[in-house]
Phi, psi and omega in degrees: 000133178251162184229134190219167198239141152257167144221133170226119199054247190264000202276145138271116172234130201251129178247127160229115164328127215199150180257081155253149202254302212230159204257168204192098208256131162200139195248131179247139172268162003290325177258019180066021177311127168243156193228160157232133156252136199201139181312158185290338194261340156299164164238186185323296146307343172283315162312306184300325213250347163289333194268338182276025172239348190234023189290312171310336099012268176307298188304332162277345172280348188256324182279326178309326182285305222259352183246354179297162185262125183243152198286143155318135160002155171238123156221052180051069201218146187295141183091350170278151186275139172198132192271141158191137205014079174073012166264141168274154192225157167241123186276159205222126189254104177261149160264120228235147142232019160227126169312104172217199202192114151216175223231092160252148183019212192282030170231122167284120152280124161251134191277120190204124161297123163017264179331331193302115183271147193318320186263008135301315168296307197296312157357264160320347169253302174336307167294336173291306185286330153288346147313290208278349191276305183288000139278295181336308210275316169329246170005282186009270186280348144308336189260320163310288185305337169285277180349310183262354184075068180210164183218155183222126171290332175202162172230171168198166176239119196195174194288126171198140186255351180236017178207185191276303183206176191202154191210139183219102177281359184297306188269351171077041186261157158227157154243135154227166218277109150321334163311328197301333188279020148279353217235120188319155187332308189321292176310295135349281164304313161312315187284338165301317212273328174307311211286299171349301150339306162296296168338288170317328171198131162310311175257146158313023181283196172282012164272300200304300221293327136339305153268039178233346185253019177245324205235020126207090176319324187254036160301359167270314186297284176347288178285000170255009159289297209306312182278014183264336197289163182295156199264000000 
């Protein structure tokens, strides 16, 4: 795969060249990033002169972004708001001497030693929040995955800015955003069964919507939750 940069005015855009049919424009939250995937057999210009037909697009796909309500800084303090699966929790800071988490009614407690500096805390909730992503996904995809007959050697979880999740059919691998486990159940399982989704077909064509309206019908309803939500 090759990766190449436009710049048209203020806009940046990263293309990458792909054993692909069709060219596949997408504007990313959190920063309105934009990417192009384009068949291996175009060259640049033919790209340039495609993206200069979507500028009015992108800009709007970018102000829609750029006006969503996003969660604040965290600094980590008894009494601050933190999401865990689509709910707000108020977080309650105990002073500990060993770093643990635990989850009541409306509070997440973080157990933290003395010492413990705010990104040692965000650290450690952080870490709590991929535990718990990875029983959801757990569940997910055993129950998907029987559905769909298909199997994946491995997933993971980790810090990502410009997508939810990602599929590599070569190794048959997923990644997913540690953000999801902020985000209701619904939601989750739409970005499993999408990703899934690949493995069967690579591109956003009318097979994949064929298959997403087969294998989760109200997945429109989902992603338009999961992109209304605070970033």
């Amino acid at each position: 795969m090759r990766t190449e940069h436009l710049q048209i005015g203020d806009l940046e855009v990263e293309v990458k060249f792909k054993p692909i049919k069709n060219l596949h424009l997408s504007v990313h939250p959190p920063y309105g990033k934009v990417t192009v995937s384009s068949p291996e057999y175009f060259d640049l210009e033919k790209v340039h002169v495609y993206l200069t037909t979507k500028i009015g697009w992108i800009k709007r796909e970018q102000k829609k972004i750029a006006n969503q309500e996003r969660e604040g800084e965290k600094l980590m303090i008894t009494r601050e708001s933190h999401y865990f699966l689509g709910k707000r929790y108020l977080l309650k800071v105990t002073e500990a001497k060993r770093a643990y988490v635990e989850i009541h009614h409306h509070v997440i407690e973080l157990f933290s030693p003395a010492h413990y500096t705010t990104a040692q805390k965000q650290k450690q909730l952080d870490n709590w929040y991929r535990k718990e992503l990875n029983t959801v996904l757990g569940k997910l995809l055993t129950h998907h995955l029987r559905i769909m007959n298909l199997t994946v050697d491995t997933y993971s979880v980790r810090k990502m800015k410009t997508k939810w999740g990602s599929c590599n059919n070569e190794n048959r691998t997923l990644n997913f955003n540690i953000e999801l486990i902020k985000k209701p159940i619904e939601c989750i399982e739409y970005i499993v069964v999408h990703e899934l989704v690949h493995l069967l077909e690579r591109n956003h064509n009318k097979n994949f919507i064929i298959l997403m309206d087969r294998y989760l019908p109200n997945w429109r309803t989902q992603k338009k939750i999961l992109n209304d939500l605070p970033l």
